[in-house]
Short mmCIF file of C-alpha atoms in Angstrom, two decimals:
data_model
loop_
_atom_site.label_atom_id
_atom_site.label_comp_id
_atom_site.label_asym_id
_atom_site.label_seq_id
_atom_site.Cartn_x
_atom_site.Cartn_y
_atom_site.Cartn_z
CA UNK M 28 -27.78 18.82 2.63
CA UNK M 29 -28.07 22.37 4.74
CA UNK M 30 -25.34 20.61 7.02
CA UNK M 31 -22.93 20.10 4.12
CA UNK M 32 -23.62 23.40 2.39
CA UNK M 33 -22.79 25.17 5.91
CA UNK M 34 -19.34 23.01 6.26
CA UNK M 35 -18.69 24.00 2.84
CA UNK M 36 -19.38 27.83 3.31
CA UNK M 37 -17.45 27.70 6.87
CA UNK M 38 -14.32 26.48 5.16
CA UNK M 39 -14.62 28.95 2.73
CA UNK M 40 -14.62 31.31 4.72
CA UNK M 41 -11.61 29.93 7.01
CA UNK M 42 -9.52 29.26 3.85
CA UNK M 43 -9.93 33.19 2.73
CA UNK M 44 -9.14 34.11 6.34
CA UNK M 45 -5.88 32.16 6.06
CA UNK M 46 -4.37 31.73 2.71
CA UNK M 47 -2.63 34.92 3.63
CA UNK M 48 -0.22 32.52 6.03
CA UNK M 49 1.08 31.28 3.06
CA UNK M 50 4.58 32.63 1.85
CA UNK M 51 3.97 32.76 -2.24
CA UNK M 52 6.02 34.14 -4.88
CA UNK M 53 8.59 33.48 -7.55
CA UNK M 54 10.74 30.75 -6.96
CA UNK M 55 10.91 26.97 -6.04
CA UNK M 56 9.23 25.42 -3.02
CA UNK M 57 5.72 24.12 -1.99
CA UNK M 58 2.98 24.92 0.40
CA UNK M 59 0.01 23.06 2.89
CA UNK M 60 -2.59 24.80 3.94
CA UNK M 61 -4.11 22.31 6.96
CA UNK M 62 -8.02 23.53 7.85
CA UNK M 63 -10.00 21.51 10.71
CA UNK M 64 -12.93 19.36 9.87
CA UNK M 65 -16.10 19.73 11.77
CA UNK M 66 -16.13 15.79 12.55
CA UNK M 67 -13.88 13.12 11.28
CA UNK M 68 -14.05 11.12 8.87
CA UNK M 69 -14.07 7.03 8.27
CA UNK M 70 -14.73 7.09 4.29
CA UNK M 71 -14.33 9.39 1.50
CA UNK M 72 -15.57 10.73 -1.43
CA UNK M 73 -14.52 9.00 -5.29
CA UNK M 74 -13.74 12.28 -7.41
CA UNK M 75 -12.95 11.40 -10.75
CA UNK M 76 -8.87 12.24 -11.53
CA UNK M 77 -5.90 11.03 -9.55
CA UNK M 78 -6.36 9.76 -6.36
CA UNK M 79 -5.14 7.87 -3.77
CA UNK M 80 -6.18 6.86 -0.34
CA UNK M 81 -4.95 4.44 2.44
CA UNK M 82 -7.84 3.03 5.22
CA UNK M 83 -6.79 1.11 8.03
CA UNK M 84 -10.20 0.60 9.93
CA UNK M 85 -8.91 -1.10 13.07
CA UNK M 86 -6.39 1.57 13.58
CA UNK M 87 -9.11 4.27 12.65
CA UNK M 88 -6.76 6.02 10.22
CA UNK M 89 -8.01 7.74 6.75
CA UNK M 90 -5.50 9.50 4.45
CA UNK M 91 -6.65 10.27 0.82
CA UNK M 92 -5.03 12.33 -1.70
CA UNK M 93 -6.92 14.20 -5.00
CA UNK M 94 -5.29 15.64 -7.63
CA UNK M 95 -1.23 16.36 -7.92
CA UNK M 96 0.43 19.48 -6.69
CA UNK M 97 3.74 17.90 -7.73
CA UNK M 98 5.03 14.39 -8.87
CA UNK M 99 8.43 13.32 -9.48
CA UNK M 100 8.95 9.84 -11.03
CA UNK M 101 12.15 7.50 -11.72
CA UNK M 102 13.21 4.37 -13.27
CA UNK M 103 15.82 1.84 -13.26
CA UNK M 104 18.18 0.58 -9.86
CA UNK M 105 18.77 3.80 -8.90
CA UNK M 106 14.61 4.47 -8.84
CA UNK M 107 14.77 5.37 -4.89
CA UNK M 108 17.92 7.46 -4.87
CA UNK M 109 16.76 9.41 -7.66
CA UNK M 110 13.79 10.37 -5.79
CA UNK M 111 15.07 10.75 -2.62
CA UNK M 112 16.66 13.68 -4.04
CA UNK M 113 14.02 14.97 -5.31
CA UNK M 114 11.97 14.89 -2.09
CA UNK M 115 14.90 16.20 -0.24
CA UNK M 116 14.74 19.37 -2.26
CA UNK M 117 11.19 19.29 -1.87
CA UNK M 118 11.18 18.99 1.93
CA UNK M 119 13.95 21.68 1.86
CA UNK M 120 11.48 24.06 0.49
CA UNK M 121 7.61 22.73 1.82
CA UNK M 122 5.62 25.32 4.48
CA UNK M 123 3.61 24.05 6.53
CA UNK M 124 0.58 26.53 7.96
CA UNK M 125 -2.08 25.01 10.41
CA UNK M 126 -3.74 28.21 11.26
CA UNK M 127 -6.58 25.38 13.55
CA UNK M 128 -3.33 23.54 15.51
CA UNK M 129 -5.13 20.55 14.22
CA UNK M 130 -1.47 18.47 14.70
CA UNK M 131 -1.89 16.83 10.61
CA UNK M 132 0.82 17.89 8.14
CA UNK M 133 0.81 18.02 4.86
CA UNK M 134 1.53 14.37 3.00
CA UNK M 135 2.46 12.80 -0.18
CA UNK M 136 2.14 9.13 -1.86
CA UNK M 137 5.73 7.34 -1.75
CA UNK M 138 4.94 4.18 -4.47
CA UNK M 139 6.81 1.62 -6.53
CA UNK M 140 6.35 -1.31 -8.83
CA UNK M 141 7.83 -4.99 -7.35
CA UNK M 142 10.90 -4.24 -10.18
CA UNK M 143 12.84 -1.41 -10.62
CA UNK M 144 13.20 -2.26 -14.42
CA UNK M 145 10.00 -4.38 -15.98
CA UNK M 146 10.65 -6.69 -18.73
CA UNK M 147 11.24 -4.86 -22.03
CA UNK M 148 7.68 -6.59 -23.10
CA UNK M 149 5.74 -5.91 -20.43
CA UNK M 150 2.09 -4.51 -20.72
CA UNK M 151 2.92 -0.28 -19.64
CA UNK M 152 -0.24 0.11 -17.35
CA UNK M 153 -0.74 4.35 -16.67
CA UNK M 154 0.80 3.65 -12.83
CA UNK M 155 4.48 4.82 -13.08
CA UNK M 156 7.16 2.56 -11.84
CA UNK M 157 8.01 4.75 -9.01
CA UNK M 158 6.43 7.86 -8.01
CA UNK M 159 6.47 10.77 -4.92
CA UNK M 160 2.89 12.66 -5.68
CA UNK M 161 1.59 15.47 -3.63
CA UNK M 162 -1.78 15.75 -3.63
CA UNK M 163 -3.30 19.06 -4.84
CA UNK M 164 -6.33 17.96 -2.01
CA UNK M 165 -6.33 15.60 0.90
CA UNK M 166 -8.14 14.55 3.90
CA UNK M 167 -6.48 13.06 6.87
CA UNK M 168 -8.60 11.89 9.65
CA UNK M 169 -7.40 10.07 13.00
CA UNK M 170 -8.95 9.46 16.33
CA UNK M 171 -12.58 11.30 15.60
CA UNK M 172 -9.98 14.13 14.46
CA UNK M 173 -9.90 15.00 10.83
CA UNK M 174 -8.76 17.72 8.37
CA UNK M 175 -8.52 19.10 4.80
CA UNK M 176 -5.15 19.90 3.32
CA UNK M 177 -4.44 22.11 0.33
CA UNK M 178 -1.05 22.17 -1.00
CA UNK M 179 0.40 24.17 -3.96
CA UNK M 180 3.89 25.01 -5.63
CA UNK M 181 4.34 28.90 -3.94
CA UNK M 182 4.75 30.50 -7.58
CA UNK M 183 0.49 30.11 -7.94
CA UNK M 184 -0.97 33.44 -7.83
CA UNK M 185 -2.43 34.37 -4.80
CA UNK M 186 -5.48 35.61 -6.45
CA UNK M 187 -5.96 32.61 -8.72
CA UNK M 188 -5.29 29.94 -5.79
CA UNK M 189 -8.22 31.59 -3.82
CA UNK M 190 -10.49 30.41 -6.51
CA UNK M 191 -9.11 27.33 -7.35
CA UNK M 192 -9.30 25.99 -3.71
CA UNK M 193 -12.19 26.79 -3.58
CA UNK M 194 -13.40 24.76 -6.75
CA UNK M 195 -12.16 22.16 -4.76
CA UNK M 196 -13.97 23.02 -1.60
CA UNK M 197 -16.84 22.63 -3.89
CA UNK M 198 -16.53 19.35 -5.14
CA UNK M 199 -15.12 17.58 -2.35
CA UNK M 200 -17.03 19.24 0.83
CA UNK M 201 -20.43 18.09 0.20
CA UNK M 202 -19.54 14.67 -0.48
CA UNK M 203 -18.08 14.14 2.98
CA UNK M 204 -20.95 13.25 4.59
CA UNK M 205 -22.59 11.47 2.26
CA UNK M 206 -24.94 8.33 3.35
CA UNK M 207 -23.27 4.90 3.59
CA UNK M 208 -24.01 3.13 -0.21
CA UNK M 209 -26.61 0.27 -0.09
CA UNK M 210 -25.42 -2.37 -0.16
CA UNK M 211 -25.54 -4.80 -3.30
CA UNK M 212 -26.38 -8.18 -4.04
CA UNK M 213 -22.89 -10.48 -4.60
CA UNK M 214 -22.48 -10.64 -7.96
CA UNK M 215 -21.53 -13.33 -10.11
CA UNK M 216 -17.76 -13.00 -11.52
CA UNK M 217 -16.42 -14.53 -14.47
CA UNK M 218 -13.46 -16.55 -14.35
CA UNK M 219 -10.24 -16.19 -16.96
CA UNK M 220 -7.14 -17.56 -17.16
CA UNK M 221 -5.07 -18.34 -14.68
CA UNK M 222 -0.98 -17.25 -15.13
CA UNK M 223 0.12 -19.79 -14.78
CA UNK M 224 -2.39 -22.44 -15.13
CA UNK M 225 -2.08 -25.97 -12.50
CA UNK M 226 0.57 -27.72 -14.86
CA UNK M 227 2.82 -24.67 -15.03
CA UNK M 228 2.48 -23.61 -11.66
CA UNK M 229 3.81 -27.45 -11.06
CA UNK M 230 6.65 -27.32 -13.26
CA UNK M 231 7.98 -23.58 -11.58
CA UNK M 232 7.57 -24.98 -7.94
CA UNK M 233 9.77 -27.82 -8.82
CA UNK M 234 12.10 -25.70 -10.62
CA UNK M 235 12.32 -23.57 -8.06
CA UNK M 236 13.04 -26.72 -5.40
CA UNK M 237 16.16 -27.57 -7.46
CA UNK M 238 17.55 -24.03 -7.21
CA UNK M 239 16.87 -24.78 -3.71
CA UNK M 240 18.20 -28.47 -3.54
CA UNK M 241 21.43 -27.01 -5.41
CA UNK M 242 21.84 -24.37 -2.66
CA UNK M 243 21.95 -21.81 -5.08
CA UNK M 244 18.24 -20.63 -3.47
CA UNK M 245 17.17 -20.86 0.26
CA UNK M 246 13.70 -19.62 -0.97
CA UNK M 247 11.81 -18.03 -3.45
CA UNK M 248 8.26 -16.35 -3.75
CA UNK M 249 6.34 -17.17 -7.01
CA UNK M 250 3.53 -15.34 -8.26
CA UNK M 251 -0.21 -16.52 -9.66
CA UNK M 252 -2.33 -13.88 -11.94
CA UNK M 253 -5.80 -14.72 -11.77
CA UNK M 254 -8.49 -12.76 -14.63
CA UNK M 255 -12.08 -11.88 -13.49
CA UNK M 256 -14.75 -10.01 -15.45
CA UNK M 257 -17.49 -8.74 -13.52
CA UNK M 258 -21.52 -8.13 -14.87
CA UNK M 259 -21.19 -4.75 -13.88
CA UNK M 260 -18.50 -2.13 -13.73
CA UNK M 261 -16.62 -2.45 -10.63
CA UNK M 262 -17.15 0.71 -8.01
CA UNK M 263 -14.13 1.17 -6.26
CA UNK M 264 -15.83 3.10 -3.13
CA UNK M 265 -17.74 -0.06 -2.45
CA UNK M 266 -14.66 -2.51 -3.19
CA UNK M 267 -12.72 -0.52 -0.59
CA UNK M 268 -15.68 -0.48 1.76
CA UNK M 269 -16.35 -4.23 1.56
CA UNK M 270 -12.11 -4.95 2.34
CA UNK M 271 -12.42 -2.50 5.07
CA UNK M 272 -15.14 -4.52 7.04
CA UNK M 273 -13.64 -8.37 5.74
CA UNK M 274 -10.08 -7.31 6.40
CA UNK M 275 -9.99 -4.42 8.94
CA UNK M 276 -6.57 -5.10 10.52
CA UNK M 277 -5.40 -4.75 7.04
CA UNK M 278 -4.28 -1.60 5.31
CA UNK M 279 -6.60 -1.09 2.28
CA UNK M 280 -5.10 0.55 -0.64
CA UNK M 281 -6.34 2.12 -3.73
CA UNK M 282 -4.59 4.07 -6.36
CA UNK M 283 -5.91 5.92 -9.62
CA UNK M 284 -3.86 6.84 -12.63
CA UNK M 285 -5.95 7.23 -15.63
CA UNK M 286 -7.52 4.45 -16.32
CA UNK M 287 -5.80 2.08 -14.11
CA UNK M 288 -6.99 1.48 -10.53
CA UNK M 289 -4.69 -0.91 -8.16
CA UNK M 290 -6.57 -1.67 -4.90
CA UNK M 291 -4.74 -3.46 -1.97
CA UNK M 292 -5.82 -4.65 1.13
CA UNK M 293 -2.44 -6.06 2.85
CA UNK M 294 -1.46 -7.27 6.32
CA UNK M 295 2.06 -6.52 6.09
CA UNK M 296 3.55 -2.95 6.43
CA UNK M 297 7.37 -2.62 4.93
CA UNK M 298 8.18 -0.30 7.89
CA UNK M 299 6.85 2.31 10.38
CA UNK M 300 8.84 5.32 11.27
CA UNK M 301 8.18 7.76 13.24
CA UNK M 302 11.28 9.93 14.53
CA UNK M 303 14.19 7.81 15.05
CA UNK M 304 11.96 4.99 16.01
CA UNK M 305 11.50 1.60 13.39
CA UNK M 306 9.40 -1.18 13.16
CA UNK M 307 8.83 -3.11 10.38
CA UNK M 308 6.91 -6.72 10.36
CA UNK M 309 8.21 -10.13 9.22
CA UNK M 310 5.37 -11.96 8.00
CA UNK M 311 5.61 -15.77 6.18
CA UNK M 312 4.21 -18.90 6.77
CA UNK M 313 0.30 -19.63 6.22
CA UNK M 314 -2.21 -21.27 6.76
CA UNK M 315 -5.94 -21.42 6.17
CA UNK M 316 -8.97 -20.50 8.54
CA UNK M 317 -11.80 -22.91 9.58
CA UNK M 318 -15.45 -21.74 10.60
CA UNK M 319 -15.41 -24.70 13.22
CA UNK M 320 -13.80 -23.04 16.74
CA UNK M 321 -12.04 -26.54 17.32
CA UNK M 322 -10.72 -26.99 13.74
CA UNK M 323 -9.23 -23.48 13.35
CA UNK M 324 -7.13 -23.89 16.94
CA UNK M 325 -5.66 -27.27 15.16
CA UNK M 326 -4.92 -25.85 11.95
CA UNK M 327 -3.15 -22.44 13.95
CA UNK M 328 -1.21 -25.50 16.41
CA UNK M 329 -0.38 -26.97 13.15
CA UNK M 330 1.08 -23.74 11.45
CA UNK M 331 2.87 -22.77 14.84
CA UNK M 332 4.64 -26.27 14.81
CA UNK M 333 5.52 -26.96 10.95
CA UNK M 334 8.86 -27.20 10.25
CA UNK M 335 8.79 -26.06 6.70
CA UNK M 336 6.35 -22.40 7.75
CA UNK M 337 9.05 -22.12 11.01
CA UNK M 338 12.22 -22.23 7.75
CA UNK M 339 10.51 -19.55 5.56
CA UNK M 340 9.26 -17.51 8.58
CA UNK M 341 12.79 -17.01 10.06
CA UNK M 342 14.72 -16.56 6.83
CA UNK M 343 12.64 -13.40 6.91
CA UNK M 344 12.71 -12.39 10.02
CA UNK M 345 16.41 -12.45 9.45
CA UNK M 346 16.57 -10.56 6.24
CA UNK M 347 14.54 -7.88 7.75
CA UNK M 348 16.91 -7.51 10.99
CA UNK M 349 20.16 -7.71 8.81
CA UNK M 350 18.51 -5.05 6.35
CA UNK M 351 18.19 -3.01 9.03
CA UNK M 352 21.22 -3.38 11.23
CA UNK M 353 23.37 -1.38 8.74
CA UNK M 354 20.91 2.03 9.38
CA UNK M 355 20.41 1.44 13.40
CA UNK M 356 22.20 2.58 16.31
CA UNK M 357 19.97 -0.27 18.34
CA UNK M 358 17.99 -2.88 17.12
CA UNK M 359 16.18 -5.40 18.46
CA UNK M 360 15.62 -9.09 18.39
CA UNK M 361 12.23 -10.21 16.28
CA UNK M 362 9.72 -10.59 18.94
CA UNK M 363 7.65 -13.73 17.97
CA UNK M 364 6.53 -15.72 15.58
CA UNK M 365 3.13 -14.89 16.61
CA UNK M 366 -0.05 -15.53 14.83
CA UNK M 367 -1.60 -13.14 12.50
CA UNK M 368 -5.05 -14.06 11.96
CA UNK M 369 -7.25 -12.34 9.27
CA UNK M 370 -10.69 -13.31 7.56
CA UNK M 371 -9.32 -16.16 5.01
CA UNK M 372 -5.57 -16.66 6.36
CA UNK M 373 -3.51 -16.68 9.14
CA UNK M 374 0.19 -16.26 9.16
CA UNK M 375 3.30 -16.16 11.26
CA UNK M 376 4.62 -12.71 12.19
CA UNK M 377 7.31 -11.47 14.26
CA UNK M 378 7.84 -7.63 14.65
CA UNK M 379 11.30 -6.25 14.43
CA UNK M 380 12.04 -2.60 16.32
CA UNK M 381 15.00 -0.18 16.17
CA UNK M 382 16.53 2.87 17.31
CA UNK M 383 17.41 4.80 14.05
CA UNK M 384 20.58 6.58 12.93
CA UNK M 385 20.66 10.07 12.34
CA UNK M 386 19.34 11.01 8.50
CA UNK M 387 17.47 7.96 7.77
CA UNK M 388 14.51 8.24 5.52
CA UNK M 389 11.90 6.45 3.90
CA UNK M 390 13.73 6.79 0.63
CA UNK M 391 16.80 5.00 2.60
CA UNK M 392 14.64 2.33 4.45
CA UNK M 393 12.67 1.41 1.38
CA UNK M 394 15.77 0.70 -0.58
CA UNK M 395 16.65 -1.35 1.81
CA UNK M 396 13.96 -3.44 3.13
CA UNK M 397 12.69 -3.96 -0.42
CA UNK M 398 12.12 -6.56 -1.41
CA UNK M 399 11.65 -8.47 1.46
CA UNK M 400 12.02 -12.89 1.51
CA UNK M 401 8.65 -12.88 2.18
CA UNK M 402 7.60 -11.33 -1.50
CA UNK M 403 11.06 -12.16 -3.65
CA UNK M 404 13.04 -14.63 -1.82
CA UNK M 405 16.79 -14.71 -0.25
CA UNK M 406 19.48 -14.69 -1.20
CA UNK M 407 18.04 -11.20 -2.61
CA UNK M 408 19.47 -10.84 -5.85
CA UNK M 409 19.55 -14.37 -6.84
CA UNK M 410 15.91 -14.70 -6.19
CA UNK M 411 14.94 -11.50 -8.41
CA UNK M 412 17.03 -12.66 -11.27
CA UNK M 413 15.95 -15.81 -10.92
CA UNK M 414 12.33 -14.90 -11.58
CA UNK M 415 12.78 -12.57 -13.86
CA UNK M 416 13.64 -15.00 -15.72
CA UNK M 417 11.57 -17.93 -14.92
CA UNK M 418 7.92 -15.95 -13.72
CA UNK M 419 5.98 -16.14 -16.96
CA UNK M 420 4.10 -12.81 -15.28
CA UNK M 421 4.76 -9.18 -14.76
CA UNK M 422 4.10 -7.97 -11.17
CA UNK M 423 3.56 -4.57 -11.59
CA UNK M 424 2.86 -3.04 -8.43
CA UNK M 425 1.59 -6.13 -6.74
CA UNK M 426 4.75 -6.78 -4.12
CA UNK M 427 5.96 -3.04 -4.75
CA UNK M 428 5.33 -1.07 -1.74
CA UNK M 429 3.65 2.68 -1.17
CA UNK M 430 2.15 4.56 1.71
CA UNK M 431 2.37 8.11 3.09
CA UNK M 432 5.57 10.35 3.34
CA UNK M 433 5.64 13.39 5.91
CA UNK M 434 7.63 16.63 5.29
CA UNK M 435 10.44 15.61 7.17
CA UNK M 436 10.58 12.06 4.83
CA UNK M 437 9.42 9.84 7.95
CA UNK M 438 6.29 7.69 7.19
CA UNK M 439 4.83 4.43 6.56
CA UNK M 440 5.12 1.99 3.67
CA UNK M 441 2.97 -0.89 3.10
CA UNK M 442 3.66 -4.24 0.86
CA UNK M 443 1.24 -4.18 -1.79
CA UNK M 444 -0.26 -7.95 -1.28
CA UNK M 445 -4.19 -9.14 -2.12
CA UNK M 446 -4.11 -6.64 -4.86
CA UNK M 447 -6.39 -6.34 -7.75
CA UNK M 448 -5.51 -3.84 -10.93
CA UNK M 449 -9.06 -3.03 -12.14
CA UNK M 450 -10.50 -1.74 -15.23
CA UNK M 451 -14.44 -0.89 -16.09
CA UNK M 452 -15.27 -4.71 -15.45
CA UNK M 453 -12.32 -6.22 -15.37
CA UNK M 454 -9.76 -7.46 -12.76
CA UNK M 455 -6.49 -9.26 -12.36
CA UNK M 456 -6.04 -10.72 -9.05
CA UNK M 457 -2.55 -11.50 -7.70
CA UNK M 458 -0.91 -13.50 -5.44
CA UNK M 459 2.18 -15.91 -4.01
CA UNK M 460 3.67 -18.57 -2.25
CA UNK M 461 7.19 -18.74 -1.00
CA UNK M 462 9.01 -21.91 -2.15
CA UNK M 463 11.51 -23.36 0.64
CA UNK M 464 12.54 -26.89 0.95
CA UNK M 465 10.03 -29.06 1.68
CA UNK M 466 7.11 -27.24 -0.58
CA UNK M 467 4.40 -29.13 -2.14
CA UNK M 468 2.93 -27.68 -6.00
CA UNK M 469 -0.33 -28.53 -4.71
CA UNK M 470 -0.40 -26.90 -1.41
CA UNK M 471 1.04 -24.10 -2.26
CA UNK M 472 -1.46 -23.42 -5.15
CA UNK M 473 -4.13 -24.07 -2.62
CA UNK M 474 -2.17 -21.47 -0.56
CA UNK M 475 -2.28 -19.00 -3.32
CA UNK M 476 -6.42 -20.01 -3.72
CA UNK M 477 -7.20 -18.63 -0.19
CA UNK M 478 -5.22 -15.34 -1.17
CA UNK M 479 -6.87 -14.56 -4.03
CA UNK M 480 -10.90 -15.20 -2.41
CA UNK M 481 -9.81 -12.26 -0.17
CA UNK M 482 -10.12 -9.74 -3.33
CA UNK M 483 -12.58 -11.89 -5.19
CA UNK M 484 -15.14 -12.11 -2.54
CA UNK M 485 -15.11 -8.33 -1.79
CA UNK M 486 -14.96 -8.10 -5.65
CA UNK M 487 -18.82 -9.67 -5.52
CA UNK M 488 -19.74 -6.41 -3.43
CA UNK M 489 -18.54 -3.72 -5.80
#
């Protein structure tokens, strides 16, 4: 406890030394104060009120975001646009101080639903259907480095921003080094319903196969819903603890609005860019894992050879690298398939990389990439009109995307996939299969099974 009461006295101190850096005063704009951490960081605190944060343990990368210095939501087909201007005049306007040269920048939360415009009787959850969200508080942490980031609109008072940073200093600093939670004992969960149930699920995957056989569909993703109730109130700390260690070449998501908590953990980023530089992943095609050594090198020879995985996995890989050939001065060809292998599943996955035009964003890449064949289906618009009208479920933000945004609009987005939207003790589980010719109801339920155990086995740890 003395350690974290001296951390929290030494930043104190720092952030009176240097809030002075800081240009405030009438008038629009934003500012980040960046302060070095002591040590880094490979977990953070749950602080009740918005938050979001973003752990990818293999790549040893933390970014977590309390409270909202500004938010800027949209709507509708024009969602992205709408708030790439927004960030634009945001960016415009956003200082930067990093009095400790720690390298981090300020960061915000760039997130959307799967559809631009949910069905007119769709459940409204408190997550809005597209959002940019600075955090009033975040931590960043990266390579044993970390830091604490404070960002405000520059009208705040100079006077009254010293105190409320520190407020925050105070209930965030001596949390950070907090012992690891004991672990539980798996609980038992509760199975609901299932949307749609076996006989449904039959009837869409042959519907979908006519679309298909009529050539009015190469392929299309269809979703499952799956209800659990828990004995005790899901903790979200542990839930994103236990992903971490089952999945940790996956990027584990959660996100708090309200009441509503969406957790992720997902294998397939949307995009990476950094500069001028793109890479975004094509991932279809699955198959399960085996315990047995022998019997998991078949069934990964089997997925690498199947005709009907090798369709779907290229008509993605080529949606991605048309997508992006109309924003990049170079691109090149997919490099793979490769295998992808995680706890539960293994997939195909190529990687596609490109040299970037000038002015591209993440705002302009997102409209783009999303949604990809390997979440809605190709052609793209047929696909998404088709299941709007034929998916008996809303998505929500399962298949939307989100991830971190930098000040000059460059960052990461990540597919939301394995997700769970969670309430006190309840959770709805989602997950899909894509639908190309040759797909079997049965397998591709069973495909949809071994998605779903990812979140409801780390569920039984929370």
């Amino acid at each position: 406890m003395l350690q974290q009461l001296q951390a929290l006295e030494q930043l104190k101190a720092r952030l009176r030394e240097t809030i002075s850096s800081l240009a405030l005063g009438p008038g629009p704009g934003y500012a980040s104060l960046i302060l070095e951490l002591p040590h880094g960081l490979t977990a953070a605190p749950d602080i009740a009120g918005p938050r979001f944060q973003f752990l990818h343990a293999h790549r040893g990368d933390l970014r977590v975001g309390y409270g909202i210095a500004g938010e800027w939501r949209a709507e509708g087909p024009q969602r992205l646009e709408i708030l790439r201007g927004q960030a634009r005049a945001v960016a415009a306007q956003w200082q930067q101080s990093d009095p400790d040269e720690t390298g981090f920048t300020g960061f915000g939360l760039l997130g959307f639903a799967a559809s631009p415009s949910p069905k007119p009787d769709s459940r409204a959850g408190d997550l809005p259907n597209a959002v940019f969200w600075l955090p009033e508080l975040a931590l960043a942490a990266h390579g044993g480095q970390a830091a604490l980031i404070l960002t405000t609109a520059v009208k705040a008072d100079r006077q009254w921003l010293l105190g409320h940073w520190e407020a925050w200093l105070e209930r965030v600093v001596p949390l950070l080094d907090a012992p690891a939670l004991d672990p539980l004992t798996p609980a038992h969960l509760d199975p609901g319903d299932s949307e749609p149930g076996p006989e449904d699920w039959r009837e869409l995957v042959f519907s979908a196969l006519d679309e298909i056989d009529e050539d009015r569909l190469e392929k299309v993703v269809l979703c499952r819903r799956l209800r659990l109730q828990g004995h005790r109130r899901f903790d979200l700390t542990r839930l994103s603890a236990a992903l971490s260690y089952l999945f940790p070449s996956c990027q584990v998501v959660s996100i708090r609005r309200d009441q509503d908590n969406f957790v992720a953990a997902t294998p397939e980023r949307l995009f990476t860019q950094h500069r001028d530089r793109i890479e975004a992943d094509a991932i279809a095609g699955t198959a399960c894992r085996a315990e047995d050594s022998e019997l998991d090198a078949q069934i990964t020879a089997g997925l690498q050879s199947c005709e009907k995985n090798l369709r779907e996995h290229r008509v993605v890989a080529e949606a991605v690298s048309a997508a992006l050939s109309h924003c990049c001065r170079h691109l090149d060809p997919p490099d793979g398939p490769r295998i992808l292998q995680l706890n539960n599943a293994q997939h195909l996955w190529s990687l596609v990389r490109g040299e970037l035009k000038p002015g591209v964003d993440v705002f302009e890449l997102a409209e783009r990439l999303h949604p990809t064949p390997a979440t809605n289906g190709q052609p793209r618009r047929e696909a998404r009109a088709w299941l709007r009208e034929n998916e008996p479920i809303e998505r929500g933000w399962y298949t939307g995307a989100a991830g971190i945004v930098a000040p000059d609009l460059t960052g990461e987005l990540w597919v939301l996939l394995r997700c769970a939207r969670i309430q006190d003790r309840m959770a709805e589980l989602y997950a899909g299969a894509g639908i190309v010719a040759g797909s079997d109801p049965a397998s591709e339920w069973e495909e949809t099974e071994h998605k779903l155990a990812a979140m409801s086995t780390a569920l039984q740890f929370a």
